[in-house]
mmCIF file of C-alpha atoms in Angstrom:
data_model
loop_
_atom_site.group_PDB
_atom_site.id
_atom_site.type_symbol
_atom_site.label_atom_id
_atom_site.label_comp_id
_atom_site.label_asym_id
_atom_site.label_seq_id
_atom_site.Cartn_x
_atom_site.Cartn_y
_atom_site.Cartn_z
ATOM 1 C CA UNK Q 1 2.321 -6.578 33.819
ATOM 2 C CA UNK Q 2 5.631 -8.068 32.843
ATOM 3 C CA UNK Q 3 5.717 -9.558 29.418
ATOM 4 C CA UNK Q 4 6.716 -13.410 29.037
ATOM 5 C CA UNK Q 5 9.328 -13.790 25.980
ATOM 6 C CA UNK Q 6 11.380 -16.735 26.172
ATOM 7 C CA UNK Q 7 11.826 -16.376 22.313
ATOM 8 C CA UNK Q 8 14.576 -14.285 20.708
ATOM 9 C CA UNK Q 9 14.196 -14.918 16.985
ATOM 10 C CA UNK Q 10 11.267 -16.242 14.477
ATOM 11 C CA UNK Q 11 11.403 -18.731 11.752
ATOM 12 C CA UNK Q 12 9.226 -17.366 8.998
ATOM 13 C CA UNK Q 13 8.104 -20.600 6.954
ATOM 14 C CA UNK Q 14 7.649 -18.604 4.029
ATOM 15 C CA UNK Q 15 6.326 -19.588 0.486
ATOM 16 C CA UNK Q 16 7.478 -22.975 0.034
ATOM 17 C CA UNK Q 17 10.238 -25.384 0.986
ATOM 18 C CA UNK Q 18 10.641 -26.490 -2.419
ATOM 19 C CA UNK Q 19 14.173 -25.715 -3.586
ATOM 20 C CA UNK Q 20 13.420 -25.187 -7.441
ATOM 21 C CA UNK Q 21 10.018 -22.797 -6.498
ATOM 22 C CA UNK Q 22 12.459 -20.719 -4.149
ATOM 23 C CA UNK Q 23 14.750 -20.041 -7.378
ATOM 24 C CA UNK Q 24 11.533 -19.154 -9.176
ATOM 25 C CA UNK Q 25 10.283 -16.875 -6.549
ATOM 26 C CA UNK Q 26 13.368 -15.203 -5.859
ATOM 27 C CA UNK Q 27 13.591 -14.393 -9.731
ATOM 28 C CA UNK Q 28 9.958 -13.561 -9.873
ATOM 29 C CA UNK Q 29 10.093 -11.090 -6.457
ATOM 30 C CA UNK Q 30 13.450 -9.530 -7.414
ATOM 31 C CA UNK Q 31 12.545 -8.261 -10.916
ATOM 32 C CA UNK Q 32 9.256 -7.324 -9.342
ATOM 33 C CA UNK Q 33 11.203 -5.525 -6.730
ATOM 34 C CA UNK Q 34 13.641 -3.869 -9.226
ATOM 35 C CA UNK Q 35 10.847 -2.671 -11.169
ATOM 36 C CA UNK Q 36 8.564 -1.690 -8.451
ATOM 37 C CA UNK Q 37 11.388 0.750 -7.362
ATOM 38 C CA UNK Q 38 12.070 2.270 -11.160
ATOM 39 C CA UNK Q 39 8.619 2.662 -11.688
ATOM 40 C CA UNK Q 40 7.539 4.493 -8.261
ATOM 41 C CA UNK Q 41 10.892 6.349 -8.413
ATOM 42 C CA UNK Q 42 10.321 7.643 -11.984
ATOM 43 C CA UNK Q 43 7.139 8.831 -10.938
ATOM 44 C CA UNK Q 44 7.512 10.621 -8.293
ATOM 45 C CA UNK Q 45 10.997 12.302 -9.753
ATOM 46 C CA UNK Q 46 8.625 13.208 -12.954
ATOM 47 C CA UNK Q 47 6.127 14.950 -10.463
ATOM 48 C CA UNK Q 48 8.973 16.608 -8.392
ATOM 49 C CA UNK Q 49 10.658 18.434 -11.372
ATOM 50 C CA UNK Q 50 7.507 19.318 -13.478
ATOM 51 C CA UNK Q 51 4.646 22.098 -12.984
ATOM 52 C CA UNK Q 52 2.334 18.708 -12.107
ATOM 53 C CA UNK Q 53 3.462 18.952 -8.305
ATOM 54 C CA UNK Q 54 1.263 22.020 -8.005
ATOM 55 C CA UNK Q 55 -1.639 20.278 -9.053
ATOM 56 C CA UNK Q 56 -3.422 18.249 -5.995
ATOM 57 C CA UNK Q 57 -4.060 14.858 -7.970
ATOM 58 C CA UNK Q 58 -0.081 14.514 -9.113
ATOM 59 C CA UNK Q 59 0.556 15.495 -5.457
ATOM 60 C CA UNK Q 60 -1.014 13.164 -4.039
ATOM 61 C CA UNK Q 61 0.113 10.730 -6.551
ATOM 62 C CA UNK Q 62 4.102 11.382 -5.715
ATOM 63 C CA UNK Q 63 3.124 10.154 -2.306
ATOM 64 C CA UNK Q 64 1.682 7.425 -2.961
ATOM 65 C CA UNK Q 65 4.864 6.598 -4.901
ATOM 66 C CA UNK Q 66 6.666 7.466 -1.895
ATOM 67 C CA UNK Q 67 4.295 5.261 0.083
ATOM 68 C CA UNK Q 68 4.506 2.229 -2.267
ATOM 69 C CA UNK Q 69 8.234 2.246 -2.118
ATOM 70 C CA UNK Q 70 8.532 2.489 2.040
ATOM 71 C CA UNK Q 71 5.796 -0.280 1.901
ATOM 72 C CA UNK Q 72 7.068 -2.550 0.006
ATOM 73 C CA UNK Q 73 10.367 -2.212 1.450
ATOM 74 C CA UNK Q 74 9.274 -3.350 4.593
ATOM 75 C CA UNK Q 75 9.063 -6.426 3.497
ATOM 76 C CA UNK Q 76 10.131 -7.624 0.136
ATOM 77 C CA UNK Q 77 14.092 -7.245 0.510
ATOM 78 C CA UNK Q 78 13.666 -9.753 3.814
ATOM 79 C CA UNK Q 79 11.675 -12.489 1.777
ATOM 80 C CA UNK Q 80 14.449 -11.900 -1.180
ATOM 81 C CA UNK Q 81 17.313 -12.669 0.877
ATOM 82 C CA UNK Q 82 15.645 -15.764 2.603
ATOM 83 C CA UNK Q 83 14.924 -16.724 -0.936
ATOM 84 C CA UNK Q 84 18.593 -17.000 -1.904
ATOM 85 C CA UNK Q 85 20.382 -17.342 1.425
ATOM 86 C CA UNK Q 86 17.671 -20.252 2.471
ATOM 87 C CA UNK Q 87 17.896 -19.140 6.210
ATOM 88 C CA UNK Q 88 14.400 -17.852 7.011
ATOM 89 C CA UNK Q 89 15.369 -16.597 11.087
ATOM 90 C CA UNK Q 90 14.193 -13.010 11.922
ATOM 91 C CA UNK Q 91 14.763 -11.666 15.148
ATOM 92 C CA UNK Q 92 12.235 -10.641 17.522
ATOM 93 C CA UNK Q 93 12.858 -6.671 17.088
ATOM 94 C CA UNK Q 94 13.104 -7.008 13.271
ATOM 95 C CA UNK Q 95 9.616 -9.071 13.514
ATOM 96 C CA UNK Q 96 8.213 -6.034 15.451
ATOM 97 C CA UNK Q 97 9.420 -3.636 13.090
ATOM 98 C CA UNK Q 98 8.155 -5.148 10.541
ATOM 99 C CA UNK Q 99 4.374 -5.308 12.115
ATOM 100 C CA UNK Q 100 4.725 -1.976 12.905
ATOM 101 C CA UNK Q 101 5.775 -0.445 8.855
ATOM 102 C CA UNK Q 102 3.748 -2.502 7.264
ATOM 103 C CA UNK Q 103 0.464 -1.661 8.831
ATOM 104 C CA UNK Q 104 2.274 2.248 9.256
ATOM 105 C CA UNK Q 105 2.632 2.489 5.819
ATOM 106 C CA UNK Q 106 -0.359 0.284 4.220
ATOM 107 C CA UNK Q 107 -2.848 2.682 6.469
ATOM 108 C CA UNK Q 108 -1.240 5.899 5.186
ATOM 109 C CA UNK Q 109 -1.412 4.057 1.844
ATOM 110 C CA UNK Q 110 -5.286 3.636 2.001
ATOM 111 C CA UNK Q 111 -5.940 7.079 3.690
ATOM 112 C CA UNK Q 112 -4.031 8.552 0.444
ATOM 113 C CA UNK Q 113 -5.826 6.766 -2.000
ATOM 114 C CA UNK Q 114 -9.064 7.988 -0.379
ATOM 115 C CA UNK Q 115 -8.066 11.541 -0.527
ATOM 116 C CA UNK Q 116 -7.445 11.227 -4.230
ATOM 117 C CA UNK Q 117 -10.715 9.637 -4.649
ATOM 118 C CA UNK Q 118 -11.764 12.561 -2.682
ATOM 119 C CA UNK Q 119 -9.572 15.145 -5.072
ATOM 120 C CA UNK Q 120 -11.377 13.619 -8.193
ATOM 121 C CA UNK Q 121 -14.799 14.113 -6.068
ATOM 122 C CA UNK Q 122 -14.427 17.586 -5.650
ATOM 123 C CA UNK Q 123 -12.544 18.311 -9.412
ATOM 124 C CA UNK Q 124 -15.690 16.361 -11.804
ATOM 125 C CA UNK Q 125 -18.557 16.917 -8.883
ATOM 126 C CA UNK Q 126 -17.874 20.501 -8.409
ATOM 127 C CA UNK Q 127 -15.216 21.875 -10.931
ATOM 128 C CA UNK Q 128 -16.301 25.662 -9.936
ATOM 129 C CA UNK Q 129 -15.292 25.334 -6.674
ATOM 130 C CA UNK Q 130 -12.107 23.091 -7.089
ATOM 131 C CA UNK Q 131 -9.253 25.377 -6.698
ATOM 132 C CA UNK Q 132 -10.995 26.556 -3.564
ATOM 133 C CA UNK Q 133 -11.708 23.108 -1.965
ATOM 134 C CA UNK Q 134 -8.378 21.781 -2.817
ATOM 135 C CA UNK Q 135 -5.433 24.600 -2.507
ATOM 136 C CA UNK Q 136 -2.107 23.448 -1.233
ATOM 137 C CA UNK Q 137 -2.689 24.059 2.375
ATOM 138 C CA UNK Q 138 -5.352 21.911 2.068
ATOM 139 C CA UNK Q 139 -3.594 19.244 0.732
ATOM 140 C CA UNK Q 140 -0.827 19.535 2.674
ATOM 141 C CA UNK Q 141 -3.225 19.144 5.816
ATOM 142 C CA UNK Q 142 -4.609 15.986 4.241
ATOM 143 C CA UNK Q 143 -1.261 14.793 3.575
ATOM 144 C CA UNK Q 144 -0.600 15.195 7.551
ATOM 145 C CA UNK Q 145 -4.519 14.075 8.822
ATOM 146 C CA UNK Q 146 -2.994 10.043 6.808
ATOM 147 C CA UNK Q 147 0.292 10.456 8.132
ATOM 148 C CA UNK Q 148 -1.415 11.223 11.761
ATOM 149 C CA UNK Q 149 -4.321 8.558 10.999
ATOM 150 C CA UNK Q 150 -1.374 5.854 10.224
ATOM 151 C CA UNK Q 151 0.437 6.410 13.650
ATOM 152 C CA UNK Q 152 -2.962 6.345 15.411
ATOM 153 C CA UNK Q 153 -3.828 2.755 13.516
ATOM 154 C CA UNK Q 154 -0.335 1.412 13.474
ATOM 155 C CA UNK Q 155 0.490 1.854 17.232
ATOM 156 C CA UNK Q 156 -2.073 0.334 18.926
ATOM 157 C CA UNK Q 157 -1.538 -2.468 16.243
ATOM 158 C CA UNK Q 158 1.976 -3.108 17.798
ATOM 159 C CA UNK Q 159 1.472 -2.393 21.281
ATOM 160 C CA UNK Q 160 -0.846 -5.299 21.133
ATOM 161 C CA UNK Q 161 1.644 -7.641 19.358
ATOM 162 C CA UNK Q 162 4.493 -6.318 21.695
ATOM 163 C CA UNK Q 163 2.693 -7.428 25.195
ATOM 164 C CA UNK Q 164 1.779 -11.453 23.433
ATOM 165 C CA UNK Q 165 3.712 -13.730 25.373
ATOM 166 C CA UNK Q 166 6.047 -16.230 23.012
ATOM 167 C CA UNK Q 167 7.051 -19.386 25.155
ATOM 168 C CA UNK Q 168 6.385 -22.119 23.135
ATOM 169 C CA UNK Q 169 6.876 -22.691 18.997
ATOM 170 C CA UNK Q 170 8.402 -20.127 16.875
ATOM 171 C CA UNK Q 171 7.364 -20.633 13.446
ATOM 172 C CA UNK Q 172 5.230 -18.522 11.652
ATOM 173 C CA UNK Q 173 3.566 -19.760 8.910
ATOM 174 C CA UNK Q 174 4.162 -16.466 6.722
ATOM 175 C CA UNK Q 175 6.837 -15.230 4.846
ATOM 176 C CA UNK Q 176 6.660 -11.664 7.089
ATOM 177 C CA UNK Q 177 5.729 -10.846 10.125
ATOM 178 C CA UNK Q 178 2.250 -9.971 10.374
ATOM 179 C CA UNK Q 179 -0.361 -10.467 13.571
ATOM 180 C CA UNK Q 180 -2.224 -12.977 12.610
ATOM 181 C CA UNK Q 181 0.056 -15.338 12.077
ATOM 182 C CA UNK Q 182 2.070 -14.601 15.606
ATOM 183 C CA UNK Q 183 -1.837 -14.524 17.080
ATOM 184 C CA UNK Q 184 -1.311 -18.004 16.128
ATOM 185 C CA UNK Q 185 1.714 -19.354 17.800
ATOM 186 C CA UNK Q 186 1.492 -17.144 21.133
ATOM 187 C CA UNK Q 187 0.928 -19.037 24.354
ATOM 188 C CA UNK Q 188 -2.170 -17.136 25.509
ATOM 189 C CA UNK Q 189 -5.679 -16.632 24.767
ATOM 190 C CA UNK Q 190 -5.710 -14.513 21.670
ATOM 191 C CA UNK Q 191 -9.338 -13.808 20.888
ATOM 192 C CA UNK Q 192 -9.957 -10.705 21.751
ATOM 193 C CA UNK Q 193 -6.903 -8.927 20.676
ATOM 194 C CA UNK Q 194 -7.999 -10.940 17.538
ATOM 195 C CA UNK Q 195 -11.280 -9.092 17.469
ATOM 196 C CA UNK Q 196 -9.783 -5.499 18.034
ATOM 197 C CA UNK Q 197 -7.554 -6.220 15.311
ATOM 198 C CA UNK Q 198 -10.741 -7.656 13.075
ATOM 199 C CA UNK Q 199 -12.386 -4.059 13.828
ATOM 200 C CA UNK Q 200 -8.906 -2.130 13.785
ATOM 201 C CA UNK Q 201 -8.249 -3.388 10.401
ATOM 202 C CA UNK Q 202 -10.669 -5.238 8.611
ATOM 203 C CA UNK Q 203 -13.905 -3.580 9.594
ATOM 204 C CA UNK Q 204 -11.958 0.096 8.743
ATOM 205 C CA UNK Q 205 -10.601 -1.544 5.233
ATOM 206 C CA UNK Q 206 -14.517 -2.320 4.211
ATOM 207 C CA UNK Q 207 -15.757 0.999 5.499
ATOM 208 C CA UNK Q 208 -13.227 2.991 3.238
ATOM 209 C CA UNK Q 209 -13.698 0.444 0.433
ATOM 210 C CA UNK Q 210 -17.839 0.931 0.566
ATOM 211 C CA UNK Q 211 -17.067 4.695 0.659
ATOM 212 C CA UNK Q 212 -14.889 5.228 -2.295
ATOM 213 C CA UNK Q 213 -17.020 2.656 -4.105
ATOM 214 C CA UNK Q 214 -19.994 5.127 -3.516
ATOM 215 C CA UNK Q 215 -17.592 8.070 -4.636
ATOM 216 C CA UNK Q 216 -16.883 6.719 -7.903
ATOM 217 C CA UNK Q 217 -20.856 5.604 -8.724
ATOM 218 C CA UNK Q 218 -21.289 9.595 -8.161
ATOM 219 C CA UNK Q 219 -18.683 10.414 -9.968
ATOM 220 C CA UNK Q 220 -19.698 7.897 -13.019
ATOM 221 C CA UNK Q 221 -23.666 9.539 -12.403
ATOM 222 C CA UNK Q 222 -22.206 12.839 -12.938
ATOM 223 C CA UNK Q 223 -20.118 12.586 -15.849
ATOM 224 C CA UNK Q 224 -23.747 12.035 -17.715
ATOM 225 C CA UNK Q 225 -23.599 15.698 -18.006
ATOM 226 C CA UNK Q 226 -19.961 16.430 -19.333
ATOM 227 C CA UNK Q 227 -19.008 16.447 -22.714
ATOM 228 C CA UNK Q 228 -17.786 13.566 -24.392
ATOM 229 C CA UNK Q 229 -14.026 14.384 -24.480
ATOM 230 C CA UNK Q 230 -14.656 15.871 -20.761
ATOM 231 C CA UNK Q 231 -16.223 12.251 -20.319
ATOM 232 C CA UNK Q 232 -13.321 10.739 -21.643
ATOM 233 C CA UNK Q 233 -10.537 12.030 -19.511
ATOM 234 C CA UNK Q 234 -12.509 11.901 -16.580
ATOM 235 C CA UNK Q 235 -13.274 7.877 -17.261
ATOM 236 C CA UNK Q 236 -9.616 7.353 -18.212
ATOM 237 C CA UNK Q 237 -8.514 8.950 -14.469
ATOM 238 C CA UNK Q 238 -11.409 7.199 -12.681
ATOM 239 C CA UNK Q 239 -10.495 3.710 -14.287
ATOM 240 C CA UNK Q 240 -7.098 4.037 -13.246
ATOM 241 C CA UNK Q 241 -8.155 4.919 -9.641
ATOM 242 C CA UNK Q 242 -10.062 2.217 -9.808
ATOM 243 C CA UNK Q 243 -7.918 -0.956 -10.324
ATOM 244 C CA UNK Q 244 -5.878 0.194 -7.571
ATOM 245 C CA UNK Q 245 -8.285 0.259 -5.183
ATOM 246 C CA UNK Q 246 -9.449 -2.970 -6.385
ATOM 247 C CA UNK Q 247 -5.931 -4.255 -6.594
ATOM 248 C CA UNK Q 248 -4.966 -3.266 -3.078
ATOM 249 C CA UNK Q 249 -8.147 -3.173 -0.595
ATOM 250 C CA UNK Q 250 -9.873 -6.628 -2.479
ATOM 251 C CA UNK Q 251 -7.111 -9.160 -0.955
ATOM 252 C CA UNK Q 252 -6.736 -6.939 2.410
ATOM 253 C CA UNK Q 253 -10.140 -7.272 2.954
ATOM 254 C CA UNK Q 254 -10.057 -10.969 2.186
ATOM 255 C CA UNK Q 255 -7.257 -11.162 4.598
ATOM 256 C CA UNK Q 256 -8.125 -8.986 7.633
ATOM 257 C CA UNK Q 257 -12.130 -9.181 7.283
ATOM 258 C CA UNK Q 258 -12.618 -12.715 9.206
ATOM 259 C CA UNK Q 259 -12.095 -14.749 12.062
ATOM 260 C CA UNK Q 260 -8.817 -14.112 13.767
ATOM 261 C CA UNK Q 261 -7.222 -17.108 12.262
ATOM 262 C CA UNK Q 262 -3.887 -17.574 10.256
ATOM 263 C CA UNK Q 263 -4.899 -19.691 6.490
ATOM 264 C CA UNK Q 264 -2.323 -20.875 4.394
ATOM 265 C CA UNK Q 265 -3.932 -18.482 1.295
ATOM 266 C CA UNK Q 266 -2.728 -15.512 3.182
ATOM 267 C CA UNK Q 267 0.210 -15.436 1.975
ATOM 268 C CA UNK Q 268 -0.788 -15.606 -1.448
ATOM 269 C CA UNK Q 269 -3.273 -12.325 -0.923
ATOM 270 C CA UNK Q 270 -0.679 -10.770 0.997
ATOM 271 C CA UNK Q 271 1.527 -10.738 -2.163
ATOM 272 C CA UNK Q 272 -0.903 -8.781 -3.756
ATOM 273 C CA UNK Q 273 -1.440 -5.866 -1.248
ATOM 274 C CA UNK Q 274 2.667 -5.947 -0.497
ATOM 275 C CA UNK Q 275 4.165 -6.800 -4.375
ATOM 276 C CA UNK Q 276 1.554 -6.690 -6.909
ATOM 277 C CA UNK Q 277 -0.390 -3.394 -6.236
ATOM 278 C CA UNK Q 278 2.626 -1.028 -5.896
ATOM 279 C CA UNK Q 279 4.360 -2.891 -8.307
ATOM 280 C CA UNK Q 280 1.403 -1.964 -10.914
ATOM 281 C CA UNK Q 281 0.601 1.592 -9.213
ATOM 282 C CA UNK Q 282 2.886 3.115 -12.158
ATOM 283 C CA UNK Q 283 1.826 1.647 -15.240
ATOM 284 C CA UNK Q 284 -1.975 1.748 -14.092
ATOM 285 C CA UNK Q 285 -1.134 6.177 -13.476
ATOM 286 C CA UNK Q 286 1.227 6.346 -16.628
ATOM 287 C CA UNK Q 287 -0.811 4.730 -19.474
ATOM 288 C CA UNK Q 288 -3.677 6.279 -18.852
ATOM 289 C CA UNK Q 289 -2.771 9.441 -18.155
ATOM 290 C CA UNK Q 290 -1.357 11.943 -21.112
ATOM 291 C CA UNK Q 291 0.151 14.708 -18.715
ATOM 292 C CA UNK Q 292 1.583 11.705 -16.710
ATOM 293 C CA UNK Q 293 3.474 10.044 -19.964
ATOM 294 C CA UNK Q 294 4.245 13.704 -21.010
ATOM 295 C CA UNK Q 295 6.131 14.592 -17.890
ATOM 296 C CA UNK Q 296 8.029 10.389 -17.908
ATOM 297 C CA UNK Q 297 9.406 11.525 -21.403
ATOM 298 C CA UNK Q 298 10.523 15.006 -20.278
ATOM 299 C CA UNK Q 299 12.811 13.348 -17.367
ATOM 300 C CA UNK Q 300 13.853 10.288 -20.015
ATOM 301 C CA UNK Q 301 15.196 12.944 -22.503
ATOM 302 C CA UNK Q 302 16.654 15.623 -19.886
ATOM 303 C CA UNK Q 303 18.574 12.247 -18.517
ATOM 304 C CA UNK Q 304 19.819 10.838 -22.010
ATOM 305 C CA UNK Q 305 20.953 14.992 -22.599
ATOM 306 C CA UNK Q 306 23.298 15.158 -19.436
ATOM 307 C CA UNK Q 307 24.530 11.191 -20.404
ATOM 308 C CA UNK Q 308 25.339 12.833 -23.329
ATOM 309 C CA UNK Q 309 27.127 15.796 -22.342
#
């Protein structure tokens, strides 16, 4: 069936039309930005040139740096310049790309974070058979089975978008392109590629959520029987673990688990799933983890050596 697009560009509304909040945004996103890609960049070079790499939990970690960069790349750079510039037009292939990376990337995201969840399973649940259960092959096949699972989620996501016909308005009420919001303005009836994406999405983002919330309540039931320092550590890696899935699948949920419907707090949630959580990935892994800070310092003085040579 031929697809009807008599539209060649988007206007992405944005944030706000308000001149003086656009300064403040722009500010706000670009340090946010700036220090999203130190942080994530210092971590995984940390990882990369220190004996951590060969451990499965700092593995994973470095890509999930990796991730959060590509992620948040996808989007933040656009809304930055239409910040500044003012001009908020996106062009129909950019708009696809951009449906297609985030939900590429934010899937291999949350398949990542559930394998570490996984790894911490495996290391406080059963510690004897650890280096068995998680040797590098198998990592490096988990590593590929997210990659994999985000093509397989992310594809049909923009195959659907791709065949929506666009005849009429062109303003999306977002400040990226996401496909809610173009369910929204596309001159057709929409609900049941809203529902597939409901189940697609949403439903999946729960289902994962309700799983590594089990994980940790095992994990928490059997550090009754470690030691107290054992406790410790383990509660210090767990907590960070944690607040990112909190930080990251709480708004997603909020955003993807309803009717298929675009709501003007969207946007707000979606900064916290795009921005916020990567942003914070780093400090929530570095302050709480010794071997983490160790390895930080180790790169921050090898750099200020060759400065000084």
């Amino acid at each position: 069936m031929e697809i009807q697009r008599n539209i060649s560009e988007f206007i992405l509304l944005g944030l706000s039309d308000d001149k003086n909040v656009q300064i403040f945004c722009f500010v706000l996103f670009l340090l946010c930005f700036v220090a999203l890609l130190v942080g994530n960049s210092l971590i995984l070079i940390s990882i990369l040139r220190s004996p951590l790499f060969h451990q499965p939990m700092y593995y994973f970690l470095s890509q999930l740096s990796f991730l959060d960069i590509c992620y948040t790349s996808s989007v933040t750079p656009k809304l930055i310049s239409d910040l500044l510039e003012g001009t908020k037009t996106i062009s129909y292939g950019y708009c696809m790309f951009q449906v297609f990376t985030t939900h590429f990337f934010g899937s291999i995201e949350i398949f990542i974070i559930t394998t570490m969840a996984f790894d911490r399973y495996i290391a406080i649940c059963r510690p004897l058979h650890y280096m068995m259960i998680m040797n590098r092959t198998k990592c490096n096949f988990l590593i590929l089975a997210a990659w994999v699972g985000g093509a397989a989620h992310s594809f049909p996501q923009l195959s659907m978008t791709m065949h929506l016909p666009f005849c009429g308005p062109n303003e999306i009420d977002h400040y990226f392109c996401d496909i809610f919001p173009l369910l929204k303005i596309a001159c057709t009836d929409t609900y049941v590629i809203g529902v597939l994406v409901v189940v697609s999405s949403g439903v999946i983002l729960l289902v994962i959520f309700v799983i590594l919330f089990l994980s940790y309540a095992v994990i928490l039931f059997t550090l009754r029987n470690h030691s107290a320092e054992g406790r410790r550590k383990a509660l210090s890696t767990c907590a960070s673990h944690i607040s990112v899935v909190v930080l990251f699948f709480m708004p997603a949920i909020f955003s993807y688990l309803r009717p298929p419907t675009a709501f003007p707090e969207d946007k707000v949630l979606a900064l916290f799933y795009t921005i916020i959580a990567p942003m914070f990935n780093p400090l929530i892994y570095t302050l709480r983890n010794t071997d983490m800070k160790n390895a930080v310092r180790k790169l921050w003085s090898q750099m200020l050596k060759a400065d000084h040579k």
